[in-house]
Amino acid sequence: MVLPLQAGSASDVAVRHMAERLSQKLGQGFAVDNVAAAAGLVGLDRLSRARVDGSVVAALNNSIMTILPHLQARNLKIDPLKEFVPLAGIANIPTFFAVPASSPILTIADLIKRARDPQQRITYASGGVGSPQHLASEMFKAFAGVELTHVPFRGASQATLAVASGEVDMMSMALSLAQPFLQDSKVRLIGYCGPQRHAQFRDIPTLQEQGVKGYDYSSWIGLFFHKDVPADIVSTLAREAQAIGEDREFQVQLIRSGLEPWPKSAAELGRIVQVDHARWKQIIEQARIQA
């Protein structure tokens, strides 16, 4: 499984859980190869040149499938929508706005107030241009009408460390990445990016509740094959991956890792990719988000 994202990222955690289960179920080893560079562009290029005998599975998130085609069109050598066929959804990735625990920023209103102060300079971390953290924060800038300074890192794990150490002011952070730093009281969650409050953090309001009208960001990870992989192999792996995704024990494993089960069929995942692709095109154009 080629994952164009950093080891230890939320997507990586989900994909490794799935790889372990597929290995057990099919008696065939599934190794995860992290190709983390340029927010997924390098891994995507490698996948486009990989063998098409079914031995290489693509683990791709919504950023790579539906955001990069709009944001990095000049640097993309392939069109992910035309190059890959969906197999199954694995997990949805709960995302919060997080700040260092020592930060004076306690709410989204505090963040907006400081960002609008000409004497302040607010920095935000991301896993690179076109990464989920980048887009979630750029959406916030556009919807809240504020300026933030982007500090890109090689991956989301390194960006999270930068927040925990106080090197940067904030980050749109996956719950799975935040968990160990919440336990150590190194980071503070100040707002949830989804449309309703997260079940585990009912005391943390959404960004919409805190005045950022219309804000709704979520991220997902799923499995894909190159379009030229034989149909029988595609259908077999799609069936097995979906069955694992629907297994209650597997779902509990994801939840414990700070992820939300997202057992989508190949057809469902395909429809979601198309909808997200159109949605992000509109958001990127309206918000004037640039690489």
PDB file of C-alpha atoms in Angstrom:
ATOM      1  CA  MET A   1       0.000   0.000   0.000  1.00  0.00           C
ATOM      2  CA  VAL A   2       1.506   3.292  -1.097  1.00  0.00           C
ATOM      3  CA  LEU A   3       0.410   6.158   1.145  1.00  0.00           C
ATOM      4  CA  PRO A   4       1.628   9.579  -0.065  1.00  0.00           C
ATOM      5  CA  LEU A   5       1.572  10.911   3.516  1.00  0.00           C
ATOM      6  CA  GLN A   6       3.844  10.885   6.531  1.00  0.00           C
ATOM      7  CA  ALA A   7       4.148   7.942   8.930  1.00  0.00           C
ATOM      8  CA  GLY A   8       2.244   8.646  12.133  1.00  0.00           C
ATOM      9  CA  SER A   9      -0.321  10.866  10.416  1.00  0.00           C
ATOM     10  CA  ALA A  10      -4.031  10.205  10.970  1.00  0.00           C
ATOM     11  CA  SER A  11      -4.345   8.622   7.529  1.00  0.00           C
ATOM     12  CA  ASP A  12      -1.302   6.447   8.205  1.00  0.00           C
ATOM     13  CA  VAL A  13      -2.847   5.119  11.430  1.00  0.00           C
ATOM     14  CA  ALA A  14      -6.075   4.189   9.630  1.00  0.00           C
ATOM     15  CA  VAL A  15      -4.294   2.579   6.679  1.00  0.00           C
ATOM     16  CA  ARG A  16      -2.047   0.474   8.921  1.00  0.00           C
ATOM     17  CA  HIS A  17      -5.074  -0.850  10.807  1.00  0.00           C
ATOM     18  CA  MET A  18      -6.642  -1.833   7.480  1.00  0.00           C
ATOM     19  CA  ALA A  19      -3.407  -3.354   6.150  1.00  0.00           C
ATOM     20  CA  GLU A  20      -3.084  -5.524   9.250  1.00  0.00           C
ATOM     21  CA  ARG A  21      -6.650  -6.807   8.913  1.00  0.00           C
ATOM     22  CA  LEU A  22      -6.306  -7.495   5.183  1.00  0.00           C
ATOM     23  CA  SER A  23      -3.107  -9.422   5.832  1.00  0.00           C
ATOM     24  CA  GLN A  24      -4.904 -11.595   8.395  1.00  0.00           C
ATOM     25  CA  LYS A  25      -7.971 -12.141   6.249  1.00  0.00           C
ATOM     26  CA  LEU A  26      -6.314 -12.846   2.908  1.00  0.00           C
ATOM     27  CA  GLY A  27      -3.123 -14.509   4.104  1.00  0.00           C
ATOM     28  CA  GLN A  28      -1.199 -12.025   1.986  1.00  0.00           C
ATOM     29  CA  GLY A  29       1.159  -9.481   3.514  1.00  0.00           C
ATOM     30  CA  PHE A  30       0.232  -5.838   3.038  1.00  0.00           C
ATOM     31  CA  ALA A  31       3.117  -3.449   3.671  1.00  0.00           C
ATOM     32  CA  VAL A  32       2.529   0.310   3.984  1.00  0.00           C
ATOM     33  CA  ASP A  33       5.019   2.473   2.071  1.00  0.00           C
ATOM     34  CA  ASN A  34       4.937   6.123   3.153  1.00  0.00           C
ATOM     35  CA  VAL A  35       5.991   8.423   0.320  1.00  0.00           C
ATOM     36  CA  ALA A  36       5.675  11.784   2.060  1.00  0.00           C
ATOM     37  CA  ALA A  37       6.671  14.818   0.038  1.00  0.00           C
ATOM     38  CA  ALA A  38       4.966  17.804  -1.606  1.00  0.00           C
ATOM     39  CA  ALA A  39       1.631  17.098   0.139  1.00  0.00           C
ATOM     40  CA  GLY A  40       1.187  13.880  -1.848  1.00  0.00           C
ATOM     41  CA  LEU A  41       2.458  14.837  -5.305  1.00  0.00           C
ATOM     42  CA  VAL A  42       5.516  12.565  -5.154  1.00  0.00           C
ATOM     43  CA  GLY A  43       3.564   9.551  -3.933  1.00  0.00           C
ATOM     44  CA  LEU A  44       0.885  10.149  -6.544  1.00  0.00           C
ATOM     45  CA  ASP A  45       3.508  10.193  -9.275  1.00  0.00           C
ATOM     46  CA  ARG A  46       4.986   6.941  -8.003  1.00  0.00           C
ATOM     47  CA  LEU A  47       1.549   5.323  -7.952  1.00  0.00           C
ATOM     48  CA  SER A  48       0.899   6.375 -11.540  1.00  0.00           C
ATOM     49  CA  ARG A  49       4.022   4.444 -12.615  1.00  0.00           C
ATOM     50  CA  ALA A  50       3.482   1.382 -10.389  1.00  0.00           C
ATOM     51  CA  ARG A  51       2.706  -2.104 -11.617  1.00  0.00           C
ATOM     52  CA  VAL A  52      -0.948  -2.719 -12.457  1.00  0.00           C
ATOM     53  CA  ASP A  53      -1.069  -6.411 -11.551  1.00  0.00           C
ATOM     54  CA  GLY A  54      -2.845  -5.713  -8.258  1.00  0.00           C
ATOM     55  CA  SER A  55       0.297  -5.793  -6.124  1.00  0.00           C
ATOM     56  CA  VAL A  56       0.212  -2.029  -5.448  1.00  0.00           C
ATOM     57  CA  VAL A  57      -2.757  -0.489  -3.635  1.00  0.00           C
ATOM     58  CA  ALA A  58      -3.203   3.280  -3.424  1.00  0.00           C
ATOM     59  CA  ALA A  59      -4.191   4.717  -0.032  1.00  0.00           C
ATOM     60  CA  LEU A  60      -5.411   8.234  -0.818  1.00  0.00           C
ATOM     61  CA  ASN A  61      -7.136  10.938   1.201  1.00  0.00           C
ATOM     62  CA  ASN A  62      -9.600  13.593   0.103  1.00  0.00           C
ATOM     63  CA  SER A  63      -6.813  16.142  -0.241  1.00  0.00           C
ATOM     64  CA  ILE A  64      -4.982  14.104  -2.868  1.00  0.00           C
ATOM     65  CA  MET A  65      -8.099  13.004  -4.740  1.00  0.00           C
ATOM     66  CA  THR A  66     -10.234  16.139  -4.675  1.00  0.00           C
ATOM     67  CA  ILE A  67      -8.125  19.158  -3.631  1.00  0.00           C
ATOM     68  CA  LEU A  68      -4.706  18.848  -5.295  1.00  0.00           C
ATOM     69  CA  PRO A  69      -6.251  18.641  -8.797  1.00  0.00           C
ATOM     70  CA  HIS A  70      -7.482  22.227  -8.299  1.00  0.00           C
ATOM     71  CA  LEU A  71      -4.645  23.595  -6.211  1.00  0.00           C
ATOM     72  CA  GLN A  72      -1.649  22.000  -7.937  1.00  0.00           C
ATOM     73  CA  ALA A  73      -2.938  21.504 -11.473  1.00  0.00           C
ATOM     74  CA  ARG A  74       0.329  22.656 -13.068  1.00  0.00           C
ATOM     75  CA  ASN A  75       2.398  20.230 -11.005  1.00  0.00           C
ATOM     76  CA  LEU A  76       0.141  17.175 -11.376  1.00  0.00           C
ATOM     77  CA  LYS A  77       1.311  14.747 -14.031  1.00  0.00           C
ATOM     78  CA  ILE A  78      -1.939  12.764 -13.839  1.00  0.00           C
ATOM     79  CA  ASP A  79      -5.611  13.297 -13.041  1.00  0.00           C
ATOM     80  CA  PRO A  80      -6.351  11.190  -9.919  1.00  0.00           C
ATOM     81  CA  LEU A  81     -10.050  10.928 -10.788  1.00  0.00           C
ATOM     82  CA  LYS A  82      -9.249   9.365 -14.156  1.00  0.00           C
ATOM     83  CA  GLU A  83      -6.251   7.319 -13.006  1.00  0.00           C
ATOM     84  CA  PHE A  84      -7.694   5.496  -9.967  1.00  0.00           C
ATOM     85  CA  VAL A  85     -10.821   3.502  -9.203  1.00  0.00           C
ATOM     86  CA  PRO A  86     -12.289   3.389  -5.672  1.00  0.00           C
ATOM     87  CA  LEU A  87     -12.222   0.253  -3.523  1.00  0.00           C
ATOM     88  CA  ALA A  88     -13.509   1.213  -0.062  1.00  0.00           C
ATOM     89  CA  GLY A  89     -13.576   3.997   2.490  1.00  0.00           C
ATOM     90  CA  ILE A  90     -11.653   3.401   5.721  1.00  0.00           C
ATOM     91  CA  ALA A  91     -11.978   6.333   8.119  1.00  0.00           C
ATOM     92  CA  ASN A  92     -13.133   9.866   8.570  1.00  0.00           C
ATOM     93  CA  ILE A  93     -10.630  12.049  10.410  1.00  0.00           C
ATOM     94  CA  PRO A  94     -12.055  14.336  13.143  1.00  0.00           C
ATOM     95  CA  THR A  95     -10.290  17.688  12.988  1.00  0.00           C
ATOM     96  CA  PHE A  96      -9.969  20.464  15.577  1.00  0.00           C
ATOM     97  CA  PHE A  97      -8.277  23.823  15.715  1.00  0.00           C
ATOM     98  CA  ALA A  98      -5.485  23.438  18.275  1.00  0.00           C
ATOM     99  CA  VAL A  99      -3.060  25.810  19.978  1.00  0.00           C
ATOM    100  CA  PRO A 100      -0.161  25.304  22.399  1.00  0.00           C
ATOM    101  CA  ALA A 101      -1.428  24.733  25.942  1.00  0.00           C
ATOM    102  CA  SER A 102       0.411  27.877  27.075  1.00  0.00           C
ATOM    103  CA  SER A 103      -1.267  30.040  24.425  1.00  0.00           C
ATOM    104  CA  PRO A 104      -3.477  32.959  25.530  1.00  0.00           C
ATOM    105  CA  ILE A 105      -5.853  31.975  22.697  1.00  0.00           C
ATOM    106  CA  LEU A 106      -8.759  30.166  24.380  1.00  0.00           C
ATOM    107  CA  THR A 107     -11.487  30.384  21.742  1.00  0.00           C
ATOM    108  CA  ILE A 108     -11.971  30.955  18.023  1.00  0.00           C
ATOM    109  CA  ALA A 109     -13.091  34.488  18.894  1.00  0.00           C
ATOM    110  CA  ASP A 110      -9.708  35.047  20.577  1.00  0.00           C
ATOM    111  CA  LEU A 111      -7.967  33.747  17.476  1.00  0.00           C
ATOM    112  CA  ILE A 112      -9.943  36.039  15.165  1.00  0.00           C
ATOM    113  CA  LYS A 113      -9.352  39.058  17.414  1.00  0.00           C
ATOM    114  CA  ARG A 114      -5.600  38.499  17.473  1.00  0.00           C
ATOM    115  CA  ALA A 115      -5.445  37.769  13.747  1.00  0.00           C
ATOM    116  CA  ARG A 116      -7.151  41.098  13.039  1.00  0.00           C
ATOM    117  CA  ASP A 117      -4.759  43.007  15.266  1.00  0.00           C
ATOM    118  CA  PRO A 118      -2.108  44.659  13.032  1.00  0.00           C
ATOM    119  CA  GLN A 119       0.377  44.338  15.891  1.00  0.00           C
ATOM    120  CA  GLN A 120      -0.023  40.533  15.964  1.00  0.00           C
ATOM    121  CA  ARG A 121       1.303  37.870  13.604  1.00  0.00           C
ATOM    122  CA  ILE A 122      -0.473  34.522  13.873  1.00  0.00           C
ATOM    123  CA  THR A 123       1.272  31.490  12.355  1.00  0.00           C
ATOM    124  CA  TYR A 124      -0.300  28.150  11.519  1.00  0.00           C
ATOM    125  CA  ALA A 125       1.374  24.798  10.852  1.00  0.00           C
ATOM    126  CA  SER A 126       0.530  22.311   8.124  1.00  0.00           C
ATOM    127  CA  GLY A 127       1.870  19.166   6.535  1.00  0.00           C
ATOM    128  CA  GLY A 128       2.647  21.056   3.345  1.00  0.00           C
ATOM    129  CA  VAL A 129       0.983  23.007   0.559  1.00  0.00           C
ATOM    130  CA  GLY A 130      -2.270  21.285  -0.395  1.00  0.00           C
ATOM    131  CA  SER A 131      -2.381  19.220   2.805  1.00  0.00           C
ATOM    132  CA  PRO A 132      -5.631  18.933   4.806  1.00  0.00           C
ATOM    133  CA  GLN A 133      -4.209  21.272   7.456  1.00  0.00           C
ATOM    134  CA  HIS A 134      -3.364  23.866   4.825  1.00  0.00           C
ATOM    135  CA  LEU A 135      -6.808  23.810   3.242  1.00  0.00           C
ATOM    136  CA  ALA A 136      -8.707  23.812   6.534  1.00  0.00           C
ATOM    137  CA  SER A 137      -6.749  26.873   7.672  1.00  0.00           C
ATOM    138  CA  GLU A 138      -7.061  28.688   4.350  1.00  0.00           C
ATOM    139  CA  MET A 139     -10.812  28.074   4.479  1.00  0.00           C
ATOM    140  CA  PHE A 140     -10.824  29.636   7.929  1.00  0.00           C
ATOM    141  CA  LYS A 141      -8.900  32.679   6.676  1.00  0.00           C
ATOM    142  CA  ALA A 142     -11.410  33.210   3.891  1.00  0.00           C
ATOM    143  CA  PHE A 143     -14.552  32.537   5.931  1.00  0.00           C
ATOM    144  CA  ALA A 144     -13.424  34.561   8.975  1.00  0.00           C
ATOM    145  CA  GLY A 145     -11.814  37.360   6.984  1.00  0.00           C
ATOM    146  CA  VAL A 146      -8.437  37.184   8.718  1.00  0.00           C
ATOM    147  CA  GLU A 147      -4.773  36.847   7.784  1.00  0.00           C
ATOM    148  CA  LEU A 148      -2.587  34.001   9.039  1.00  0.00           C
ATOM    149  CA  THR A 149       0.997  33.100   8.129  1.00  0.00           C
ATOM    150  CA  HIS A 150       1.454  29.592   6.751  1.00  0.00           C
ATOM    151  CA  VAL A 151       4.376  27.531   8.098  1.00  0.00           C
ATOM    152  CA  PRO A 152       4.502  24.271   6.084  1.00  0.00           C
ATOM    153  CA  PHE A 153       6.320  21.187   7.398  1.00  0.00           C
ATOM    154  CA  ARG A 154       7.254  17.905   5.738  1.00  0.00           C
ATOM    155  CA  GLY A 155       4.238  16.184   7.236  1.00  0.00           C
ATOM    156  CA  ALA A 156       1.394  16.520   9.731  1.00  0.00           C
ATOM    157  CA  SER A 157       3.327  14.754  12.505  1.00  0.00           C
ATOM    158  CA  GLN A 158       6.113  17.341  12.411  1.00  0.00           C
ATOM    159  CA  ALA A 159       3.565  20.152  12.228  1.00  0.00           C
ATOM    160  CA  THR A 160       1.862  18.804  15.357  1.00  0.00           C
ATOM    161  CA  LEU A 161       5.172  18.781  17.229  1.00  0.00           C
ATOM    162  CA  ALA A 162       5.666  22.417  16.258  1.00  0.00           C
ATOM    163  CA  VAL A 163       2.362  23.320  17.909  1.00  0.00           C
ATOM    164  CA  ALA A 164       3.101  21.276  21.033  1.00  0.00           C
ATOM    165  CA  SER A 165       6.468  23.021  21.417  1.00  0.00           C
ATOM    166  CA  GLY A 166       4.997  26.483  20.878  1.00  0.00           C
ATOM    167  CA  GLU A 167       6.956  27.050  17.675  1.00  0.00           C
ATOM    168  CA  VAL A 168       3.754  28.039  15.851  1.00  0.00           C
ATOM    169  CA  ASP A 169       0.497  29.532  17.087  1.00  0.00           C
ATOM    170  CA  MET A 170      -2.097  27.075  15.817  1.00  0.00           C
ATOM    171  CA  MET A 171      -2.971  24.169  13.551  1.00  0.00           C
ATOM    172  CA  SER A 172      -5.970  22.370  12.122  1.00  0.00           C
ATOM    173  CA  MET A 173      -5.138  19.098  13.877  1.00  0.00           C
ATOM    174  CA  ALA A 174      -6.476  15.564  13.498  1.00  0.00           C
ATOM    175  CA  LEU A 175      -7.704  14.102  16.781  1.00  0.00           C
ATOM    176  CA  SER A 176      -5.421  11.067  16.411  1.00  0.00           C
ATOM    177  CA  LEU A 177      -2.406  13.397  16.294  1.00  0.00           C
ATOM    178  CA  ALA A 178      -3.654  15.554  19.153  1.00  0.00           C
ATOM    179  CA  GLN A 179      -4.433  12.723  21.593  1.00  0.00           C
ATOM    180  CA  PRO A 180      -0.954  12.124  23.082  1.00  0.00           C
ATOM    181  CA  PHE A 181      -0.378  15.864  23.469  1.00  0.00           C
ATOM    182  CA  LEU A 182      -3.749  16.346  25.127  1.00  0.00           C
ATOM    183  CA  GLN A 183      -2.795  13.678  27.654  1.00  0.00           C
ATOM    184  CA  ASP A 184       0.497  15.488  28.310  1.00  0.00           C
ATOM    185  CA  SER A 185      -1.246  18.897  28.433  1.00  0.00           C
ATOM    186  CA  LYS A 186       0.884  20.220  25.563  1.00  0.00           C
ATOM    187  CA  VAL A 187      -1.944  21.351  23.270  1.00  0.00           C
ATOM    188  CA  ARG A 188      -5.450  22.783  23.720  1.00  0.00           C
ATOM    189  CA  LEU A 189      -8.413  22.247  21.394  1.00  0.00           C
ATOM    190  CA  ILE A 190     -10.388  25.442  20.786  1.00  0.00           C
ATOM    191  CA  GLY A 191     -12.893  24.499  18.080  1.00  0.00           C
ATOM    192  CA  TYR A 192     -14.239  21.542  16.101  1.00  0.00           C
ATOM    193  CA  CYS A 193     -14.188  21.783  12.308  1.00  0.00           C
ATOM    194  CA  GLY A 194     -17.310  19.691  11.624  1.00  0.00           C
ATOM    195  CA  PRO A 195     -20.966  20.777  11.459  1.00  0.00           C
ATOM    196  CA  GLN A 196     -21.892  19.296  14.879  1.00  0.00           C
ATOM    197  CA  ARG A 197     -19.879  18.917  18.069  1.00  0.00           C
ATOM    198  CA  HIS A 198     -17.709  15.838  18.357  1.00  0.00           C
ATOM    199  CA  ALA A 199     -19.208  13.085  20.516  1.00  0.00           C
ATOM    200  CA  GLN A 200     -16.086  12.816  22.708  1.00  0.00           C
ATOM    201  CA  PHE A 201     -15.669  16.569  23.154  1.00  0.00           C
ATOM    202  CA  ARG A 202     -19.141  17.979  23.733  1.00  0.00           C
ATOM    203  CA  ASP A 203     -17.680  20.961  25.596  1.00  0.00           C
ATOM    204  CA  ILE A 204     -15.804  22.207  22.510  1.00  0.00           C
ATOM    205  CA  PRO A 205     -18.024  24.288  20.180  1.00  0.00           C
ATOM    206  CA  THR A 206     -17.770  24.031  16.402  1.00  0.00           C
ATOM    207  CA  LEU A 207     -16.243  26.869  14.408  1.00  0.00           C
ATOM    208  CA  GLN A 208     -19.724  27.617  13.086  1.00  0.00           C
ATOM    209  CA  GLU A 209     -21.024  28.004  16.647  1.00  0.00           C
ATOM    210  CA  GLN A 210     -18.145  30.380  17.333  1.00  0.00           C
ATOM    211  CA  GLY A 211     -19.071  32.718  14.531  1.00  0.00           C
ATOM    212  CA  VAL A 212     -17.371  31.312  11.413  1.00  0.00           C
ATOM    213  CA  LYS A 213     -20.508  31.026   9.309  1.00  0.00           C
ATOM    214  CA  GLY A 214     -20.697  28.093   6.897  1.00  0.00           C
ATOM    215  CA  TYR A 215     -17.409  26.534   8.015  1.00  0.00           C
ATOM    216  CA  ASP A 216     -17.391  22.741   7.632  1.00  0.00           C
ATOM    217  CA  TYR A 217     -14.163  20.832   7.061  1.00  0.00           C
ATOM    218  CA  SER A 218     -13.671  17.085   7.191  1.00  0.00           C
ATOM    219  CA  SER A 219     -11.064  14.692   5.858  1.00  0.00           C
ATOM    220  CA  TRP A 220     -11.270  11.032   4.844  1.00  0.00           C
ATOM    221  CA  ILE A 221      -8.958   8.199   3.745  1.00  0.00           C
ATOM    222  CA  GLY A 222      -9.791   5.340   1.385  1.00  0.00           C
ATOM    223  CA  LEU A 223      -8.294   2.642  -0.828  1.00  0.00           C
ATOM    224  CA  PHE A 224      -7.971   2.811  -4.616  1.00  0.00           C
ATOM    225  CA  PHE A 225      -6.485   0.785  -7.477  1.00  0.00           C
ATOM    226  CA  HIS A 226      -4.990   1.963 -10.743  1.00  0.00           C
ATOM    227  CA  LYS A 227      -7.659   1.849 -13.447  1.00  0.00           C
ATOM    228  CA  ASP A 228      -5.727  -0.826 -15.374  1.00  0.00           C
ATOM    229  CA  VAL A 229      -5.707  -3.405 -12.542  1.00  0.00           C
ATOM    230  CA  PRO A 230      -7.758  -6.466 -13.628  1.00  0.00           C
ATOM    231  CA  ALA A 231     -11.449  -6.197 -12.688  1.00  0.00           C
ATOM    232  CA  ASP A 232     -11.529  -9.465 -10.714  1.00  0.00           C
ATOM    233  CA  ILE A 233      -8.711  -8.264  -8.437  1.00  0.00           C
ATOM    234  CA  VAL A 234     -10.431  -4.892  -7.994  1.00  0.00           C
ATOM    235  CA  SER A 235     -13.753  -6.481  -6.992  1.00  0.00           C
ATOM    236  CA  THR A 236     -12.106  -8.964  -4.618  1.00  0.00           C
ATOM    237  CA  LEU A 237     -10.124  -6.393  -2.667  1.00  0.00           C
ATOM    238  CA  ALA A 238     -13.045  -3.946  -2.664  1.00  0.00           C
ATOM    239  CA  ARG A 239     -15.312  -6.608  -1.167  1.00  0.00           C
ATOM    240  CA  GLU A 240     -12.810  -7.653   1.498  1.00  0.00           C
ATOM    241  CA  ALA A 241     -11.885  -4.086   2.501  1.00  0.00           C
ATOM    242  CA  GLN A 242     -15.535  -3.077   2.846  1.00  0.00           C
ATOM    243  CA  ALA A 243     -16.261  -6.147   4.988  1.00  0.00           C
ATOM    244  CA  ILE A 244     -13.389  -5.232   7.305  1.00  0.00           C
ATOM    245  CA  GLY A 245     -14.625  -1.640   7.464  1.00  0.00           C
ATOM    246  CA  GLU A 246     -18.041  -2.854   8.617  1.00  0.00           C
ATOM    247  CA  ASP A 247     -16.594  -5.140  11.298  1.00  0.00           C
ATOM    248  CA  ARG A 248     -17.412  -3.827  14.781  1.00  0.00           C
ATOM    249  CA  GLU A 249     -14.064  -4.844  16.256  1.00  0.00           C
ATOM    250  CA  PHE A 250     -12.230  -2.935  13.526  1.00  0.00           C
ATOM    251  CA  GLN A 251     -14.431   0.103  14.085  1.00  0.00           C
ATOM    252  CA  VAL A 252     -13.661   0.107  17.805  1.00  0.00           C
ATOM    253  CA  GLN A 253      -9.965  -0.034  16.921  1.00  0.00           C
ATOM    254  CA  LEU A 254     -10.354   3.082  14.781  1.00  0.00           C
ATOM    255  CA  ILE A 255     -12.320   4.953  17.450  1.00  0.00           C
ATOM    256  CA  ARG A 256      -9.647   4.216  20.058  1.00  0.00           C
ATOM    257  CA  SER A 257      -7.116   5.737  17.663  1.00  0.00           C
ATOM    258  CA  GLY A 258      -9.084   8.977  17.421  1.00  0.00           C
ATOM    259  CA  LEU A 259     -10.676   8.140  14.070  1.00  0.00           C
ATOM    260  CA  GLU A 260     -14.275   7.678  12.913  1.00  0.00           C
ATOM    261  CA  PRO A 261     -15.265   4.484  11.055  1.00  0.00           C
ATOM    262  CA  TRP A 262     -16.120   5.243   7.433  1.00  0.00           C
ATOM    263  CA  PRO A 263     -17.029   1.913   5.790  1.00  0.00           C
ATOM    264  CA  LYS A 264     -17.960   3.140   2.319  1.00  0.00           C
ATOM    265  CA  SER A 265     -18.431   0.780  -0.609  1.00  0.00           C
ATOM    266  CA  ALA A 266     -16.596   1.315  -3.886  1.00  0.00           C
ATOM    267  CA  ALA A 267     -19.717   2.896  -5.420  1.00  0.00           C
ATOM    268  CA  GLU A 268     -20.297   5.169  -2.406  1.00  0.00           C
ATOM    269  CA  LEU A 269     -16.669   6.249  -2.315  1.00  0.00           C
ATOM    270  CA  GLY A 270     -16.789   7.011  -6.034  1.00  0.00           C
ATOM    271  CA  ARG A 271     -19.815   9.270  -5.593  1.00  0.00           C
ATOM    272  CA  ILE A 272     -18.221  11.052  -2.614  1.00  0.00           C
ATOM    273  CA  VAL A 273     -15.047  11.713  -4.615  1.00  0.00           C
ATOM    274  CA  GLN A 274     -17.084  13.344  -7.383  1.00  0.00           C
ATOM    275  CA  VAL A 275     -19.104  15.493  -4.947  1.00  0.00           C
ATOM    276  CA  ASP A 276     -16.001  16.545  -2.982  1.00  0.00           C
ATOM    277  CA  HIS A 277     -14.121  17.339  -6.177  1.00  0.00           C
ATOM    278  CA  ALA A 278     -16.848  19.777  -7.261  1.00  0.00           C
ATOM    279  CA  ARG A 279     -17.223  21.217  -3.738  1.00  0.00           C
ATOM    280  CA  TRP A 280     -13.511  21.931  -3.347  1.00  0.00           C
ATOM    281  CA  LYS A 281     -13.305  23.517  -6.778  1.00  0.00           C
ATOM    282  CA  GLN A 282     -15.951  26.006  -5.662  1.00  0.00           C
ATOM    283  CA  ILE A 283     -14.348  26.632  -2.251  1.00  0.00           C
ATOM    284  CA  ILE A 284     -10.855  27.150  -3.696  1.00  0.00           C
ATOM    285  CA  GLU A 285     -12.150  29.557  -6.339  1.00  0.00           C
ATOM    286  CA  GLN A 286     -14.375  31.525  -3.953  1.00  0.00           C
ATOM    287  CA  ALA A 287     -11.733  31.709  -1.211  1.00  0.00           C
ATOM    288  CA  ARG A 288      -8.987  32.384  -3.772  1.00  0.00           C
ATOM    289  CA  ILE A 289      -6.766  29.765  -2.172  1.00  0.00           C
ATOM    290  CA  GLN A 290      -3.425  29.391  -3.921  1.00  0.00           C
ATOM    291  CA  ALA A 291      -0.558  26.941  -3.676  1.00  0.00           C
TER     292      ALA A 291
END
